[in-house]
Amino acid sequence: MRYDSITEAIGNTPLVRIDPAVHGLRNIDLYAKLEMLNPFGSVKDRPAWHMARPHLEGADGEGTVVELSSGNTAKALALLAGMHGLKFKSVTNRMRVPEIKELLLLLGAEIEELPGRSECLDPTDTDDPLTHFHQALSDPDSTYLHTDQYFNPRNTEAHAAGTGPEIVKDLDGRVPDWFIACVGTAGSSTGVARVLREHDPAVRVLGLVAHKSDFIPGIRTIDEVHQVGLFDPGTYDTIESVTSGEAIDGMVTLIRRCGLLSGPTGGAAYQGAVRHLRDADAELDGTGERRTAVFIVCDRAESYLSYVRRRRPELLGQAKRGHTAASLTDAEAQAEARVITVADARRWTAEGDPRPLVVDLRSPHAYGALHIEGSVNIVDEVFDELVRGGLPFSKRTPVLLACPVGEKSLRYAALLTRRGHPDVRSLAGGIVAWRDAGAPLVRE
Amino acid sequence: MDVPLYLRPRVEPPLASLLRAQTFLHSLVDALGSPLNVLIPEVVAENAARFRAVQRRHHLAGRVYYAHKANRSSSLVRRLAAEDVAAVGIDVASLEELRHALGCGFTGDRIMATGPKDAEFLWLAARVGATVNLDSPGELEQLAGLVRGHGLARVDVLVRLSGFESAAVQGGTGTRLLARRSRFGTPVREAEALLSALERHRDVVELTGVAYHLDTTGVEEKARALEQCVLFMDECRARGLAPRALDIGGGFGVGYLADAEEWERWTTALSEAVLGVRPPLTWRGHGYGLRNEGGTVRGNAALYPAHRPTAGPGYLDELLSMPAPVLGRPSATLLLEHLHDLYIEPGRSLVDQCGLSLARVLDVRPAGEEPDRYLVRLGMNAGDMSLEEHGVLMDPVLLPRGGPADGEEEPVGVFLAGNLCLEADLITRRLVHLPRLPRAGDLLAFTNTAGYAMDFHAHRAQRQPLARTVAVEPEGDSWRWCLDEDYWPLTSPGGTTA
């Protein structure tokens, strides 16, 4: 394979059969359309390129491509805009997945996040921020190129011309009995469904939406799909909802058992598909007939680690290393730590022989604003790493630990004492007590 | 009728047991008329304690300031005045609120004057030693002039900042978080002039803190504003000023509804009704701001998020736990490490579960051609109980007069109309589902109206009676009550037992 441009690598993604031992369906062959293998990493590469291409080819390096996207469309458009010397701006109600936000920044995108809802309602303000956004775009002086993925028919066309025909070709000219897709912009489900129905009207299309109170990246809830211009309920024979829990279950199955590095949206499609097909599969028992179903794996896992960490931390569990301050109980910390009052600490730091090393565990910014003269700043996160390995001080150096209220320092004092340091003390009441006692704090 | 689209209120004790005291509530309305507001002052003190507990859990010193504008009642203010002096203060936004707070037992050092201020308000605030939350450099000049001109003592001031959006770009995070524009506060980018003015007037004002108030449910925006304020306070310190408190305002929210599913079902049904795939849910097909453009729903539903998983103290906890966007430490850690105190000004959420508004059913009749819809006219109007005005959708609780009659326990959809001779005077613009059809003489209780809804918009138009307000407290199996203006937080209050 030799290409002149990365855009030529968009499309022609593999269709991979899922091992029946994994999904448990006896009479239905289930295939995954691996859109995650597009060059920018997702199914959105197709519509992004198809929508942006006319703008980009005539743009001669002027202007900004803008889209309402918090994820994969933004990613593809940012790369495409960059290749053509244009800027890209993403406007979104919330970047809810931090890795994607950082990735977009790396790609050079500019991100505008829309404000949250009003707490004290102003009933005269019924226009959403998007309305203002559209007003700005239609300004005659605007140099924005808006790809408008939720309303642009070229979004659907990209799939009608590419994704749909590829599925039919890879099934040797046959149409699957079921096509399953998560509904975001409705572009892939609508485009693919159109092509499949043209070949065989008997195909059944299952649209998956997110459970209303839940969040799955790239999928809309049943209310949100009504705000999508490309969404037509007539496209789907069935619309069902999936939860983030199911999405992660499906994702883990695809990753650990099928070797498919899918993200949660692909996981939702897989889990929703198997759940939906189970009854149909049972009805086929004994008939000797075989059926086929295809679902879309829309992107990859790597960008969703924090999404998983938040919902299923045990999947990313790390073995504990050594004793940490957190592993001490409150009673142990109380019993084993030496504490020192502000008055005694003032004497000790002024007259001690040797004088203690004062360690301030707060953030560098707070330390910079005000601190005990002569203290060193080791922020607690770093200190935690340091003491995992052992003692970071000589046993001959007495140490005074200080944190805001004397809570964290107490734990570290107990831990270091347990490690054999003979004279570590925690400042009782912390820097707050020091300040309240009128002891000097300096700003250097 | 398909499944009744209930939006049943979240009701916790003691409000729940008050609602069960139906004979008591009927006798109150018989004596004092409809509409009638009922408050439970004890609850406001419990709510303040819950907020303080969150602050304590994060080791933060500071105060809970009750935003007086949420309710004009005396009993609530007097009950809070009896709380720990160091823990509870009051935020007043007008001269009359300030006078009221003083008359209810708050001393000047527990009062914060906020909002738009005229000279009389500023003078009295300065005179009694209240903290003035400055809205602009102009207000600072005016205050300084008053203090000098009248030989008053040095006044503690907070400066209220706004416009954190532009400052966020300088923060270097690479994203621009748009914010709702506010007409209050001084934009951060103009703070230099404010700082110079504070230095110039150091002889008459002392900067004790920095404030912001954002009208948003978005916790990220608030975390960003909080961090910008901490950075600003650092700059103040570098210039020799010594602000110590950060006032993060309120807006922590209230969860009005008991059941998430009812809320989800109703809001989905609203979208479907706007699209025309189901019959309207509202009077004349009102869409609450949503509209149908070629089969796609556009616009923004002007609705308060009435069911929310976290509200009030839980929301404060979430905000304090959220990492600051630039410095990365949780907001509470940021405040604590910089040795700052935390002030909060909850209005609505401090009076959560504190009161209800009662209205007598005057008339019930079929609503036009639709056979199973009724129009219920109440002895109150939209100004007396303005939940709808604030986009809060919540069913009233039906309190029948006498026991329920047999065989009438059939859910029914009703429109609730007010007592004004105006087509627009509807208590709700949506079809309200009740477990059975009310009858003339029954009461409807609108719960949780103490925050901004109870008499917030009440007026004397058409000479309809204004609601009276009573304060109640449980006493054994019964309730003791007195007029709101007669309530004092004493161990043996006066008043009448039911």
mmCIF file with all atom_site columns, C-alpha atoms in Angstrom, chain A residues 80-191:
data_model
loop_
_atom_site.group_PDB
_atom_site.id
_atom_site.type_symbol
_atom_site.label_atom_id
_atom_site.label_alt_id
_atom_site.label_comp_id
_atom_site.label_asym_id
_atom_site.label_entity_id
_atom_site.label_seq_id
_atom_site.pdbx_PDB_ins_code
_atom_site.Cartn_x
_atom_site.Cartn_y
_atom_site.Cartn_z
_atom_site.occupancy
_atom_site.B_iso_or_equiv
_atom_site.pdbx_formal_charge
_atom_site.auth_seq_id
_atom_site.auth_comp_id
_atom_site.auth_asym_id
_atom_site.auth_atom_id
_atom_site.pdbx_PDB_model_num
ATOM 1   C CA . LEU A 1 80  ? -7.419  17.685  8.088  1.00 0.00 ? 80  LEU A CA 1
ATOM 2   C CA . ALA A 1 81  ? -7.446  21.443  8.701  1.00 0.00 ? 81  ALA A CA 1
ATOM 3   C CA . GLY A 1 82  ? -3.818  21.328  9.802  1.00 0.00 ? 82  GLY A CA 1
ATOM 4   C CA . MET A 1 83  ? -2.809  19.498  6.620  1.00 0.00 ? 83  MET A CA 1
ATOM 5   C CA . HIS A 1 84  ? -4.344  22.329  4.607  1.00 0.00 ? 84  HIS A CA 1
ATOM 6   C CA . GLY A 1 85  ? -2.871  25.143  6.673  1.00 0.00 ? 85  GLY A CA 1
ATOM 7   C CA . LEU A 1 86  ? -6.161  26.043  8.341  1.00 0.00 ? 86  LEU A CA 1
ATOM 8   C CA . LYS A 1 87  ? -7.083  26.390  11.958 1.00 0.00 ? 87  LYS A CA 1
ATOM 9   C CA . PHE A 1 88  ? -9.727  24.312  13.686 1.00 0.00 ? 88  PHE A CA 1
ATOM 10  C CA . LYS A 1 89  ? -12.070 25.304  16.451 1.00 0.00 ? 89  LYS A CA 1
ATOM 11  C CA . SER A 1 90  ? -14.293 22.944  18.388 1.00 0.00 ? 90  SER A CA 1
ATOM 12  C CA . VAL A 1 91  ? -17.340 24.257  20.198 1.00 0.00 ? 91  VAL A CA 1
ATOM 13  C CA . THR A 1 92  ? -18.935 21.911  22.671 1.00 0.00 ? 92  THR A CA 1
ATOM 14  C CA . ASN A 1 93  ? -21.192 21.812  25.684 1.00 0.00 ? 93  ASN A CA 1
ATOM 15  C CA . ARG A 1 94  ? -18.624 19.844  27.578 1.00 0.00 ? 94  ARG A CA 1
ATOM 16  C CA . MET A 1 95  ? -15.373 18.097  26.944 1.00 0.00 ? 95  MET A CA 1
ATOM 17  C CA . ARG A 1 96  ? -16.157 15.288  29.304 1.00 0.00 ? 96  ARG A CA 1
ATOM 18  C CA . VAL A 1 97  ? -13.213 13.053  28.485 1.00 0.00 ? 97  VAL A CA 1
ATOM 19  C CA . PRO A 1 98  ? -9.943  14.744  29.496 1.00 0.00 ? 98  PRO A CA 1
ATOM 20  C CA . GLU A 1 99  ? -7.651  12.690  27.252 1.00 0.00 ? 99  GLU A CA 1
ATOM 21  C CA . ILE A 1 100 ? -9.584  13.752  24.166 1.00 0.00 ? 100 ILE A CA 1
ATOM 22  C CA . LYS A 1 101 ? -9.367  17.371  25.221 1.00 0.00 ? 101 LYS A CA 1
ATOM 23  C CA . GLU A 1 102 ? -5.614  17.138  25.633 1.00 0.00 ? 102 GLU A CA 1
ATOM 24  C CA . LEU A 1 103 ? -5.248  15.284  22.376 1.00 0.00 ? 103 LEU A CA 1
ATOM 25  C CA . LEU A 1 104 ? -7.176  18.015  20.562 1.00 0.00 ? 104 LEU A CA 1
ATOM 26  C CA . LEU A 1 105 ? -4.911  20.640  22.088 1.00 0.00 ? 105 LEU A CA 1
ATOM 27  C CA . LEU A 1 106 ? -1.920  18.638  20.872 1.00 0.00 ? 106 LEU A CA 1
ATOM 28  C CA . LEU A 1 107 ? -3.417  18.640  17.382 1.00 0.00 ? 107 LEU A CA 1
ATOM 29  C CA . GLY A 1 108 ? -3.584  22.438  17.528 1.00 0.00 ? 108 GLY A CA 1
ATOM 30  C CA . ALA A 1 109 ? -7.322  22.755  17.982 1.00 0.00 ? 109 ALA A CA 1
ATOM 31  C CA . GLU A 1 110 ? -8.893  25.672  19.762 1.00 0.00 ? 110 GLU A CA 1
ATOM 32  C CA . ILE A 1 111 ? -11.638 24.616  22.155 1.00 0.00 ? 111 ILE A CA 1
ATOM 33  C CA . GLU A 1 112 ? -14.594 26.682  23.250 1.00 0.00 ? 112 GLU A CA 1
ATOM 34  C CA . GLU A 1 113 ? -16.711 25.226  26.002 1.00 0.00 ? 113 GLU A CA 1
ATOM 35  C CA . LEU A 1 114 ? -20.268 26.438  26.289 1.00 0.00 ? 114 LEU A CA 1
ATOM 36  C CA . PRO A 1 115 ? -21.460 27.610  29.700 1.00 0.00 ? 115 PRO A CA 1
ATOM 37  C CA . GLY A 1 116 ? -23.547 25.453  32.022 1.00 0.00 ? 116 GLY A CA 1
ATOM 38  C CA . ARG A 1 117 ? -27.251 25.966  32.605 1.00 0.00 ? 117 ARG A CA 1
ATOM 39  C CA . SER A 1 118 ? -28.521 28.912  34.549 1.00 0.00 ? 118 SER A CA 1
ATOM 40  C CA . GLU A 1 119 ? -29.254 28.218  38.210 1.00 0.00 ? 119 GLU A CA 1
ATOM 41  C CA . CYS A 1 120 ? -31.627 31.138  38.650 1.00 0.00 ? 120 CYS A CA 1
ATOM 42  C CA . LEU A 1 121 ? -33.782 30.722  35.608 1.00 0.00 ? 121 LEU A CA 1
ATOM 43  C CA . ASP A 1 122 ? -34.388 33.687  33.338 1.00 0.00 ? 122 ASP A CA 1
ATOM 44  C CA . PRO A 1 123 ? -37.545 32.642  31.471 1.00 0.00 ? 123 PRO A CA 1
ATOM 45  C CA . THR A 1 124 ? -36.968 35.252  28.782 1.00 0.00 ? 124 THR A CA 1
ATOM 46  C CA . ASP A 1 125 ? -33.702 33.550  27.808 1.00 0.00 ? 125 ASP A CA 1
ATOM 47  C CA . THR A 1 126 ? -34.867 30.499  25.926 1.00 0.00 ? 126 THR A CA 1
ATOM 48  C CA . ASP A 1 127 ? -32.253 30.540  23.194 1.00 0.00 ? 127 ASP A CA 1
ATOM 49  C CA . ASP A 1 128 ? -29.470 28.097  23.787 1.00 0.00 ? 128 ASP A CA 1
ATOM 50  C CA . PRO A 1 129 ? -25.835 29.133  23.375 1.00 0.00 ? 129 PRO A CA 1
ATOM 51  C CA . LEU A 1 130 ? -25.862 27.229  20.077 1.00 0.00 ? 130 LEU A CA 1
ATOM 52  C CA . THR A 1 131 ? -28.257 29.761  18.631 1.00 0.00 ? 131 THR A CA 1
ATOM 53  C CA . HIS A 1 132 ? -25.725 32.496  19.346 1.00 0.00 ? 132 HIS A CA 1
ATOM 54  C CA . PHE A 1 133 ? -23.046 30.310  17.841 1.00 0.00 ? 133 PHE A CA 1
ATOM 55  C CA . HIS A 1 134 ? -25.039 29.985  14.622 1.00 0.00 ? 134 HIS A CA 1
ATOM 56  C CA . GLN A 1 135 ? -25.617 33.735  14.558 1.00 0.00 ? 135 GLN A CA 1
ATOM 57  C CA . ALA A 1 136 ? -21.858 34.295  14.718 1.00 0.00 ? 136 ALA A CA 1
ATOM 58  C CA . LEU A 1 137 ? -21.331 31.855  11.857 1.00 0.00 ? 137 LEU A CA 1
ATOM 59  C CA . SER A 1 138 ? -23.821 33.537  9.576  1.00 0.00 ? 138 SER A CA 1
ATOM 60  C CA . ASP A 1 139 ? -22.179 36.945  10.070 1.00 0.00 ? 139 ASP A CA 1
ATOM 61  C CA . PRO A 1 140 ? -21.158 38.165  6.582  1.00 0.00 ? 140 PRO A CA 1
ATOM 62  C CA . ASP A 1 141 ? -17.594 38.888  7.771  1.00 0.00 ? 141 ASP A CA 1
ATOM 63  C CA . SER A 1 142 ? -17.200 35.440  9.254  1.00 0.00 ? 142 SER A CA 1
ATOM 64  C CA . THR A 1 143 ? -14.274 33.396  7.976  1.00 0.00 ? 143 THR A CA 1
ATOM 65  C CA . TYR A 1 144 ? -15.582 30.235  9.589  1.00 0.00 ? 144 TYR A CA 1
ATOM 66  C CA . LEU A 1 145 ? -16.099 27.092  7.567  1.00 0.00 ? 145 LEU A CA 1
ATOM 67  C CA . HIS A 1 146 ? -18.784 25.242  9.451  1.00 0.00 ? 146 HIS A CA 1
ATOM 68  C CA . THR A 1 147 ? -18.984 21.539  8.607  1.00 0.00 ? 147 THR A CA 1
ATOM 69  C CA . ASP A 1 148 ? -22.289 21.249  10.517 1.00 0.00 ? 148 ASP A CA 1
ATOM 70  C CA . GLN A 1 149 ? -22.166 17.503  11.135 1.00 0.00 ? 149 GLN A CA 1
ATOM 71  C CA . TYR A 1 150 ? -25.609 17.272  12.743 1.00 0.00 ? 150 TYR A CA 1
ATOM 72  C CA . PHE A 1 151 ? -27.380 18.693  9.685  1.00 0.00 ? 151 PHE A CA 1
ATOM 73  C CA . ASN A 1 152 ? -24.972 18.198  6.761  1.00 0.00 ? 152 ASN A CA 1
ATOM 74  C CA . PRO A 1 153 ? -26.218 15.545  4.291  1.00 0.00 ? 153 PRO A CA 1
ATOM 75  C CA . ARG A 1 154 ? -22.582 14.892  3.301  1.00 0.00 ? 154 ARG A CA 1
ATOM 76  C CA . ASN A 1 155 ? -22.159 13.274  6.712  1.00 0.00 ? 155 ASN A CA 1
ATOM 77  C CA . THR A 1 156 ? -24.718 10.626  5.720  1.00 0.00 ? 156 THR A CA 1
ATOM 78  C CA . GLU A 1 157 ? -23.387 10.405  2.150  1.00 0.00 ? 157 GLU A CA 1
ATOM 79  C CA . ALA A 1 158 ? -19.904 9.496   3.370  1.00 0.00 ? 158 ALA A CA 1
ATOM 80  C CA . HIS A 1 159 ? -21.351 6.307   4.847  1.00 0.00 ? 159 HIS A CA 1
ATOM 81  C CA . ALA A 1 160 ? -23.753 5.645   1.985  1.00 0.00 ? 160 ALA A CA 1
ATOM 82  C CA . ALA A 1 161 ? -20.793 5.815   -0.403 1.00 0.00 ? 161 ALA A CA 1
ATOM 83  C CA . GLY A 1 162 ? -18.249 4.017   1.796  1.00 0.00 ? 162 GLY A CA 1
ATOM 84  C CA . THR A 1 163 ? -19.214 2.167   4.966  1.00 0.00 ? 163 THR A CA 1
ATOM 85  C CA . GLY A 1 164 ? -22.431 0.602   3.630  1.00 0.00 ? 164 GLY A CA 1
ATOM 86  C CA . PRO A 1 165 ? -21.090 -0.748  0.304  1.00 0.00 ? 165 PRO A CA 1
ATOM 87  C CA . GLU A 1 166 ? -17.959 -2.072  2.064  1.00 0.00 ? 166 GLU A CA 1
ATOM 88  C CA . ILE A 1 167 ? -20.134 -4.189  4.388  1.00 0.00 ? 167 ILE A CA 1
ATOM 89  C CA . VAL A 1 168 ? -22.086 -5.638  1.452  1.00 0.00 ? 168 VAL A CA 1
ATOM 90  C CA . LYS A 1 169 ? -18.860 -6.352  -0.462 1.00 0.00 ? 169 LYS A CA 1
ATOM 91  C CA . ASP A 1 170 ? -17.238 -8.114  2.491  1.00 0.00 ? 170 ASP A CA 1
ATOM 92  C CA . LEU A 1 171 ? -20.348 -10.271 2.962  1.00 0.00 ? 171 LEU A CA 1
ATOM 93  C CA . ASP A 1 172 ? -19.960 -11.410 -0.659 1.00 0.00 ? 172 ASP A CA 1
ATOM 94  C CA . GLY A 1 173 ? -22.768 -9.234  -1.954 1.00 0.00 ? 173 GLY A CA 1
ATOM 95  C CA . ARG A 1 174 ? -25.244 -10.149 0.747  1.00 0.00 ? 174 ARG A CA 1
ATOM 96  C CA . VAL A 1 175 ? -26.845 -7.800  3.205  1.00 0.00 ? 175 VAL A CA 1
ATOM 97  C CA . PRO A 1 176 ? -26.717 -8.648  6.933  1.00 0.00 ? 176 PRO A CA 1
ATOM 98  C CA . ASP A 1 177 ? -30.009 -9.486  8.610  1.00 0.00 ? 177 ASP A CA 1
ATOM 99  C CA . TRP A 1 178 ? -29.304 -6.937  11.331 1.00 0.00 ? 178 TRP A CA 1
ATOM 100 C CA . PHE A 1 179 ? -27.281 -3.751  11.344 1.00 0.00 ? 179 PHE A CA 1
ATOM 101 C CA . ILE A 1 180 ? -26.526 -2.242  14.749 1.00 0.00 ? 180 ILE A CA 1
ATOM 102 C CA . ALA A 1 181 ? -25.167 1.264   15.287 1.00 0.00 ? 181 ALA A CA 1
ATOM 103 C CA . CYS A 1 182 ? -24.924 3.737   18.130 1.00 0.00 ? 182 CYS A CA 1
ATOM 104 C CA . VAL A 1 183 ? -26.626 7.025   17.323 1.00 0.00 ? 183 VAL A CA 1
ATOM 105 C CA . GLY A 1 184 ? -24.531 10.179  17.643 1.00 0.00 ? 184 GLY A CA 1
ATOM 106 C CA . THR A 1 185 ? -24.950 12.414  14.614 1.00 0.00 ? 185 THR A CA 1
ATOM 107 C CA . ALA A 1 186 ? -27.055 9.607   13.077 1.00 0.00 ? 186 ALA A CA 1
ATOM 108 C CA . GLY A 1 187 ? -24.765 9.855   10.025 1.00 0.00 ? 187 GLY A CA 1
ATOM 109 C CA . SER A 1 188 ? -23.360 6.321   10.000 1.00 0.00 ? 188 SER A CA 1
ATOM 110 C CA . SER A 1 189 ? -26.627 4.585   10.906 1.00 0.00 ? 189 SER A CA 1
ATOM 111 C CA . THR A 1 190 ? -28.643 6.564   8.347  1.00 0.00 ? 190 THR A CA 1
ATOM 112 C CA . GLY A 1 191 ? -26.102 6.250   5.515  1.00 0.00 ? 191 GLY A CA 1
#
